[in-house]
Short mmCIF file of the C-alpha atoms (twelve columns), coordinates in Angstrom:
data_MODEL
# 
_entry.id   MODEL 
# 
loop_
_atom_site.group_PDB 
_atom_site.id 
_atom_site.type_symbol 
_atom_site.label_atom_id 
_atom_site.label_alt_id 
_atom_site.label_comp_id 
_atom_site.label_asym_id 
_atom_site.label_seq_id 
_atom_site.Cartn_x 
_atom_site.Cartn_y 
_atom_site.Cartn_z 
_atom_site.pdbx_PDB_model_num 
ATOM 1   C CA . MET A 1   -3.216  1.277   23.826  1 
ATOM 2   C CA . THR A 2   0.020   -1.109  23.088  1 
ATOM 3   C CA . PRO A 3   0.877   -1.194  19.567  1 
ATOM 4   C CA . LEU A 4   1.256   -3.850  17.297  1 
ATOM 5   C CA . PRO A 5   4.838   -5.526  17.440  1 
ATOM 6   C CA . HIS A 6   6.814   -4.799  14.410  1 
ATOM 7   C CA . HIS A 7   6.485   -8.409  13.091  1 
ATOM 8   C CA . SER A 8   3.068   -9.874  14.231  1 
ATOM 9   C CA . ALA A 9   0.523   -12.099 12.836  1 
ATOM 10  C CA . MET A 10  -3.421  -12.266 12.958  1 
ATOM 11  C CA . ASN A 11  -4.837  -15.618 11.704  1 
ATOM 12  C CA . ASP A 12  -2.308  -16.292 9.566   1 
ATOM 13  C CA . ILE A 13  -1.837  -13.267 7.900   1 
ATOM 14  C CA . GLU A 14  1.998   -10.949 9.027   1 
ATOM 15  C CA . ILE A 15  1.821   -7.943  10.174  1 
ATOM 16  C CA . VAL A 16  5.146   -5.365  9.863   1 
ATOM 17  C CA . ASN A 17  4.229   -2.175  11.655  1 
ATOM 18  C CA . PHE A 18  7.697   0.170   10.605  1 
ATOM 19  C CA . ALA A 19  6.237   2.551   13.381  1 
ATOM 20  C CA . THR A 20  7.606   0.071   16.226  1 
ATOM 21  C CA . THR A 21  11.099  -0.062  14.582  1 
ATOM 22  C CA . PRO A 22  12.249  3.709   14.410  1 
ATOM 23  C CA . SER A 23  14.081  3.934   10.560  1 
ATOM 24  C CA . ILE A 24  14.356  7.192   8.058   1 
ATOM 25  C CA . VAL A 25  11.007  5.832   7.615   1 
ATOM 26  C CA . SER A 26  9.635   8.022   10.969  1 
ATOM 27  C CA . GLN A 27  11.198  11.083  9.407   1 
ATOM 28  C CA . TYR A 28  8.637   10.902  6.305   1 
ATOM 29  C CA . MET A 29  5.482   9.778   8.310   1 
ATOM 30  C CA . ARG A 30  6.180   13.408  10.395  1 
ATOM 31  C CA . GLU A 31  6.171   15.426  7.922   1 
ATOM 32  C CA . LEU A 32  2.865   13.384  6.325   1 
ATOM 33  C CA . ARG A 33  1.316   13.688  9.637   1 
ATOM 34  C CA . ASP A 34  2.557   17.573  10.607  1 
ATOM 35  C CA . VAL A 35  0.162   20.198  9.251   1 
ATOM 36  C CA . ASN A 36  2.723   22.513  9.150   1 
ATOM 37  C CA . ILE A 37  4.672   20.585  6.582   1 
ATOM 38  C CA . GLN A 38  0.851   19.171  4.270   1 
ATOM 39  C CA . ASN A 39  0.543   22.499  2.744   1 
ATOM 40  C CA . ASP A 40  3.089   21.319  0.333   1 
ATOM 41  C CA . PRO A 41  2.361   19.037  -2.169  1 
ATOM 42  C CA . MET A 42  5.345   17.863  -3.576  1 
ATOM 43  C CA . ARG A 43  6.994   17.201  -0.449  1 
ATOM 44  C CA . PHE A 44  3.710   15.690  0.381   1 
ATOM 45  C CA . ARG A 45  4.113   13.350  -2.590  1 
ATOM 46  C CA . LEU A 46  7.695   12.560  -2.048  1 
ATOM 47  C CA . ASN A 47  7.448   11.442  1.004   1 
ATOM 48  C CA . LEU A 48  5.057   9.245   -0.494  1 
ATOM 49  C CA . ASP A 49  6.793   8.053   -3.111  1 
ATOM 50  C CA . ARG A 50  10.140  7.329   -0.307  1 
ATOM 51  C CA . ILE A 51  7.992   4.983   1.653   1 
ATOM 52  C CA . GLY A 52  6.872   2.882   -1.333  1 
ATOM 53  C CA . GLU A 53  10.781  2.808   -2.318  1 
ATOM 54  C CA . ILE A 54  11.346  1.612   1.289   1 
ATOM 55  C CA . MET A 55  8.979   -0.800  1.810   1 
ATOM 56  C CA . ALA A 56  9.373   -2.503  -2.262  1 
ATOM 57  C CA . TYR A 57  13.071  -2.755  -0.368  1 
ATOM 58  C CA . GLU A 58  11.628  -4.623  2.056   1 
ATOM 59  C CA . ILE A 59  9.459   -7.151  0.430   1 
ATOM 60  C CA . SER A 60  12.261  -7.477  -2.402  1 
ATOM 61  C CA . LYS A 61  14.003  -9.930  0.331   1 
ATOM 62  C CA . ARG A 62  11.108  -11.958 0.379   1 
ATOM 63  C CA . LEU A 63  10.930  -13.015 -3.436  1 
ATOM 64  C CA . ASP A 64  12.318  -15.939 -5.112  1 
ATOM 65  C CA . TYR A 65  15.478  -15.411 -6.438  1 
ATOM 66  C CA . THR A 66  17.552  -17.372 -9.454  1 
ATOM 67  C CA . GLN A 67  21.513  -17.021 -9.630  1 
ATOM 68  C CA . GLU A 68  22.826  -15.712 -13.234 1 
ATOM 69  C CA . LYS A 69  25.778  -15.968 -15.285 1 
ATOM 70  C CA . VAL A 70  27.075  -12.333 -16.251 1 
ATOM 71  C CA . GLN A 71  29.812  -10.852 -18.238 1 
ATOM 72  C CA . THR A 72  31.934  -7.675  -17.393 1 
ATOM 73  C CA . PRO A 73  34.273  -5.674  -19.276 1 
ATOM 74  C CA . LEU A 74  36.656  -8.232  -17.336 1 
ATOM 75  C CA . GLY A 75  34.934  -11.637 -16.919 1 
ATOM 76  C CA . PHE A 76  32.079  -12.765 -15.451 1 
ATOM 77  C CA . THR A 77  30.760  -12.987 -12.485 1 
ATOM 78  C CA . MET A 78  27.300  -14.596 -10.789 1 
ATOM 79  C CA . CYS A 79  24.045  -12.657 -9.626  1 
ATOM 80  C CA . HIS A 80  21.010  -13.213 -7.892  1 
ATOM 81  C CA . GLU A 81  17.823  -12.058 -10.338 1 
ATOM 82  C CA . PRO A 82  13.909  -12.303 -9.165  1 
ATOM 83  C CA . VAL A 83  12.205  -14.635 -10.351 1 
ATOM 84  C CA . ASN A 84  8.752   -13.224 -9.196  1 
ATOM 85  C CA . GLN A 85  6.368   -12.119 -11.240 1 
ATOM 86  C CA . ILE A 86  5.149   -8.753  -9.467  1 
ATOM 87  C CA . VAL A 87  2.022   -7.349  -10.051 1 
ATOM 88  C CA . LEU A 88  1.583   -3.366  -8.778  1 
ATOM 89  C CA . GLY A 89  -2.540  -3.182  -7.751  1 
ATOM 90  C CA . THR A 90  -3.226  0.310   -7.257  1 
ATOM 91  C CA . ILE A 91  -6.248  2.061   -5.518  1 
ATOM 92  C CA . LEU A 92  -7.041  5.857   -7.640  1 
ATOM 93  C CA . ARG A 93  -6.337  8.424   -6.714  1 
ATOM 94  C CA . ALA A 94  -4.074  8.776   -3.137  1 
ATOM 95  C CA . GLY A 95  -2.052  5.630   -4.092  1 
ATOM 96  C CA . LEU A 96  -0.663  6.827   -7.380  1 
ATOM 97  C CA . PRO A 97  3.103   8.725   -5.889  1 
ATOM 98  C CA . PHE A 98  2.918   5.536   -3.209  1 
ATOM 99  C CA . HIS A 99  2.997   3.414   -6.338  1 
ATOM 100 C CA . HIS A 100 5.876   5.295   -8.341  1 
ATOM 101 C CA . GLY A 101 7.899   4.624   -4.740  1 
ATOM 102 C CA . PHE A 102 7.079   0.713   -5.755  1 
ATOM 103 C CA . LEU A 103 7.490   1.197   -9.643  1 
ATOM 104 C CA . ASN A 104 10.520  2.999   -9.147  1 
ATOM 105 C CA . PHE A 105 11.989  -0.264  -7.475  1 
ATOM 106 C CA . PHE A 106 10.182  -3.030  -9.245  1 
ATOM 107 C CA . ASP A 107 10.654  -1.349  -12.751 1 
ATOM 108 C CA . HIS A 108 9.837   -4.601  -14.303 1 
ATOM 109 C CA . ALA A 109 6.332   -5.161  -13.296 1 
ATOM 110 C CA . GLU A 110 3.006   -4.855  -14.517 1 
ATOM 111 C CA . ASN A 111 0.391   -2.514  -13.186 1 
ATOM 112 C CA . ALA A 112 -2.890  -2.809  -12.271 1 
ATOM 113 C CA . PHE A 113 -5.406  0.372   -11.506 1 
ATOM 114 C CA . VAL A 114 -8.554  0.116   -9.720  1 
ATOM 115 C CA . SER A 115 -10.877 3.624   -8.750  1 
ATOM 116 C CA . ALA A 116 -12.666 2.597   -5.440  1 
ATOM 117 C CA . TYR A 117 -14.400 5.591   -3.741  1 
ATOM 118 C CA . ARG A 118 -16.968 6.365   -0.779  1 
ATOM 119 C CA . ARG A 119 -20.215 6.945   -1.811  1 
ATOM 120 C CA . TYR A 120 -22.367 8.029   1.239   1 
ATOM 121 C CA . LYS A 121 -25.733 8.176   1.465   1 
ATOM 122 C CA . GLU A 122 -28.344 11.266  1.893   1 
ATOM 123 C CA . SER A 123 -27.999 12.758  5.318   1 
ATOM 124 C CA . SER A 124 -26.216 10.135  6.804   1 
ATOM 125 C CA . GLU A 125 -22.542 9.425   7.700   1 
ATOM 126 C CA . LYS A 126 -22.554 6.090   6.179   1 
ATOM 127 C CA . PHE A 127 -21.044 5.537   2.624   1 
ATOM 128 C CA . ASP A 128 -21.072 2.536   0.586   1 
ATOM 129 C CA . VAL A 129 -17.437 2.001   -1.544  1 
ATOM 130 C CA . LEU A 130 -17.930 1.951   -5.471  1 
ATOM 131 C CA . VAL A 131 -15.535 0.401   -7.821  1 
ATOM 132 C CA . GLU A 132 -16.467 2.044   -11.084 1 
ATOM 133 C CA . TYR A 133 -13.077 1.517   -12.403 1 
ATOM 134 C CA . MET A 134 -10.585 -1.463  -13.124 1 
ATOM 135 C CA . ALA A 135 -7.007  -1.891  -15.288 1 
ATOM 136 C CA . ALA A 136 -5.238  -5.176  -15.015 1 
ATOM 137 C CA . PRO A 137 -3.283  -8.047  -16.297 1 
ATOM 138 C CA . ARG A 138 -3.669  -11.087 -15.610 1 
ATOM 139 C CA . ILE A 139 -2.511  -12.230 -11.730 1 
ATOM 140 C CA . ASP A 140 -2.396  -15.897 -11.989 1 
ATOM 141 C CA . GLY A 141 0.518   -17.555 -10.181 1 
ATOM 142 C CA . LYS A 142 1.722   -13.902 -9.580  1 
ATOM 143 C CA . THR A 143 3.101   -11.592 -6.580  1 
ATOM 144 C CA . LEU A 144 0.365   -9.109  -6.125  1 
ATOM 145 C CA . ILE A 145 1.185   -6.075  -4.201  1 
ATOM 146 C CA . LEU A 146 -1.983  -3.749  -3.347  1 
ATOM 147 C CA . ILE A 147 -1.021  -0.661  -2.960  1 
ATOM 148 C CA . ASP A 148 -3.497  2.518   -0.935  1 
ATOM 149 C CA . PRO A 149 -1.807  5.094   1.482   1 
ATOM 150 C CA . MET A 150 -4.862  5.144   3.859   1 
ATOM 151 C CA . LEU A 151 -6.749  1.979   5.708   1 
ATOM 152 C CA . ALA A 152 -9.360  3.126   7.785   1 
ATOM 153 C CA . THR A 153 -11.752 0.291   7.524   1 
ATOM 154 C CA . GLY A 154 -9.958  -1.542  4.690   1 
ATOM 155 C CA . SER A 155 -13.224 -1.820  2.912   1 
ATOM 156 C CA . SER A 156 -12.051 -0.600  -0.784  1 
ATOM 157 C CA . MET A 157 -8.941  -2.282  -0.116  1 
ATOM 158 C CA . GLU A 158 -10.904 -5.684  -0.042  1 
ATOM 159 C CA . LEU A 159 -13.331 -4.158  -3.057  1 
ATOM 160 C CA . GLY A 160 -10.232 -3.537  -5.431  1 
ATOM 161 C CA . TYR A 161 -8.503  -7.047  -4.469  1 
ATOM 162 C CA . GLN A 162 -11.975 -8.919  -5.220  1 
ATOM 163 C CA . ALA A 163 -12.170 -6.539  -8.298  1 
ATOM 164 C CA . LEU A 164 -8.980  -7.929  -9.374  1 
ATOM 165 C CA . LEU A 165 -9.283  -11.569 -9.263  1 
ATOM 166 C CA . LYS A 166 -11.529 -11.805 -11.990 1 
ATOM 167 C CA . LYS A 167 -8.187  -11.537 -13.149 1 
ATOM 168 C CA . GLY A 168 -7.111  -14.880 -11.670 1 
ATOM 169 C CA . THR A 169 -5.042  -15.995 -8.639  1 
ATOM 170 C CA . PRO A 170 -2.136  -14.912 -6.759  1 
ATOM 171 C CA . ALA A 171 0.271   -16.604 -5.403  1 
ATOM 172 C CA . ARG A 172 1.410   -14.576 -2.519  1 
ATOM 173 C CA . ILE A 173 -0.180  -11.361 -1.972  1 
ATOM 174 C CA . HIS A 174 1.652   -7.855  -0.279  1 
ATOM 175 C CA . ILE A 175 -1.131  -5.467  1.130   1 
ATOM 176 C CA . ALA A 176 0.763   -1.992  1.904   1 
ATOM 177 C CA . THR A 177 0.194   1.348   3.224   1 
ATOM 178 C CA . ILE A 178 1.102   4.472   4.807   1 
ATOM 179 C CA . ILE A 179 -1.439  4.316   7.908   1 
ATOM 180 C CA . ALA A 180 -4.090  1.741   8.857   1 
ATOM 181 C CA . SER A 181 -6.501  1.859   11.670  1 
ATOM 182 C CA . ARG A 182 -6.691  -0.755  13.507  1 
ATOM 183 C CA . LYS A 183 -10.124 -2.026  12.530  1 
ATOM 184 C CA . ALA A 184 -8.585  -2.429  9.238   1 
ATOM 185 C CA . VAL A 185 -6.132  -4.535  10.125  1 
ATOM 186 C CA . GLU A 186 -8.611  -7.157  11.791  1 
ATOM 187 C CA . TYR A 187 -11.106 -6.357  8.819   1 
ATOM 188 C CA . ILE A 188 -7.796  -7.604  6.298   1 
ATOM 189 C CA . CYS A 189 -6.965  -10.395 8.678   1 
ATOM 190 C CA . GLU A 190 -10.626 -11.368 8.468   1 
ATOM 191 C CA . LYS A 191 -10.906 -10.814 4.075   1 
ATOM 192 C CA . PHE A 192 -7.312  -11.991 3.097   1 
ATOM 193 C CA . PRO A 193 -6.065  -15.597 2.286   1 
ATOM 194 C CA . GLY A 194 -3.707  -16.209 5.596   1 
ATOM 195 C CA . GLY A 195 -0.776  -17.856 4.777   1 
ATOM 196 C CA . ILE A 196 0.210   -15.911 1.235   1 
ATOM 197 C CA . THR A 197 -0.456  -12.094 2.629   1 
ATOM 198 C CA . THR A 198 1.401   -9.705  4.182   1 
ATOM 199 C CA . LEU A 199 0.476   -6.406  5.430   1 
ATOM 200 C CA . TRP A 200 2.989   -3.709  5.372   1 
ATOM 201 C CA . ALA A 201 2.547   -0.157  7.293   1 
ATOM 202 C CA . GLY A 202 3.852   3.015   8.068   1 
ATOM 203 C CA . ALA A 203 1.850   3.027   11.421  1 
ATOM 204 C CA . ILE A 204 -1.236  1.251   12.619  1 
ATOM 205 C CA . ASP A 205 -3.612  4.024   13.941  1 
ATOM 206 C CA . PRO A 206 -5.913  3.166   17.427  1 
ATOM 207 C CA . GLU A 207 -9.179  4.334   15.982  1 
ATOM 208 C CA . ILE A 208 -11.230 5.418   13.238  1 
ATOM 209 C CA . ASP A 209 -14.152 8.710   13.692  1 
ATOM 210 C CA . SER A 210 -17.823 8.748   13.195  1 
ATOM 211 C CA . HIS A 211 -17.188 9.394   9.465   1 
ATOM 212 C CA . SER A 212 -14.423 6.857   8.748   1 
ATOM 213 C CA . TYR A 213 -11.445 8.942   9.333   1 
ATOM 214 C CA . ILE A 214 -8.763  7.249   11.105  1 
ATOM 215 C CA . ILE A 215 -7.479  8.997   14.221  1 
ATOM 216 C CA . PRO A 216 -4.979  10.682  14.011  1 
ATOM 217 C CA . GLY A 217 -4.404  9.964   10.930  1 
ATOM 218 C CA . LEU A 218 -3.348  12.794  8.483   1 
ATOM 219 C CA . GLY A 219 -6.464  13.462  7.161   1 
ATOM 220 C CA . ASP A 220 -7.419  13.244  3.311   1 
ATOM 221 C CA . ALA A 221 -4.422  11.593  1.596   1 
ATOM 222 C CA . GLY A 222 -5.629  12.501  -2.339  1 
ATOM 223 C CA . ASP A 223 -6.500  16.187  -1.305  1 
ATOM 224 C CA . LEU A 224 -3.294  16.559  0.287   1 
ATOM 225 C CA . ALA A 225 -1.416  15.244  -2.813  1 
ATOM 226 C CA . PHE A 226 -3.841  16.541  -5.682  1 
ATOM 227 C CA . GLY A 227 -5.653  19.195  -4.278  1 
ATOM 228 C CA . VAL A 228 -9.296  19.412  -2.790  1 
ATOM 229 C CA . LYS A 229 -11.756 17.422  -4.894  1 
ATOM 230 C CA . ASP A 230 -15.223 18.855  -5.847  1 
ATOM 231 C CA . ASP A 231 -17.860 16.131  -4.484  1 
ATOM 232 C CA . ASN A 232 -20.625 17.867  -5.772  1 
# 
């Protein structure tokens, strides 16, 4: 199966796939996937953070800027200043270190958090995605950056977005993920508004298994970053 190109468009939604253009992101992605390195939670969180910083830098090139006159100790100069109001919206819990990387660069951004999780049906591989908690500012007319390291089906991201729409309608949407499945990419392109949405992915993997885990993926990002949770 051929990979998606670095830049492509589906249903008027731009897709940026870092895996097709080697960069330092490739090293961080390798360490995130490698089972011999994954047992170091600090490095796992650090790599999520660093990829977040790189994606934030790339997204910063898409913002609108104005020029401002700045006084230095020796005179004056003109500097570019972003004018967009940014909201970083993160799906808990695995998104937290990834979110931190974005916040390192967009340090004036507002922040939103959505709790979305899978609830499996009894004796079944099927599940519902539930949203139980949200803390968010108004997002009317703002640039919304939605952050979730793993997009297996895309349903958690879409439900998180729908929850945030209660706070207004953004002018621009960026979806940032470490690994997405092709199915999730197709789902995002179907559910999110065209013309204003860009999907940024560290890699796009070919499939998901019967439990909706990404193959080859990297496992459970939340568990690798913060420890195994008790689902009982």
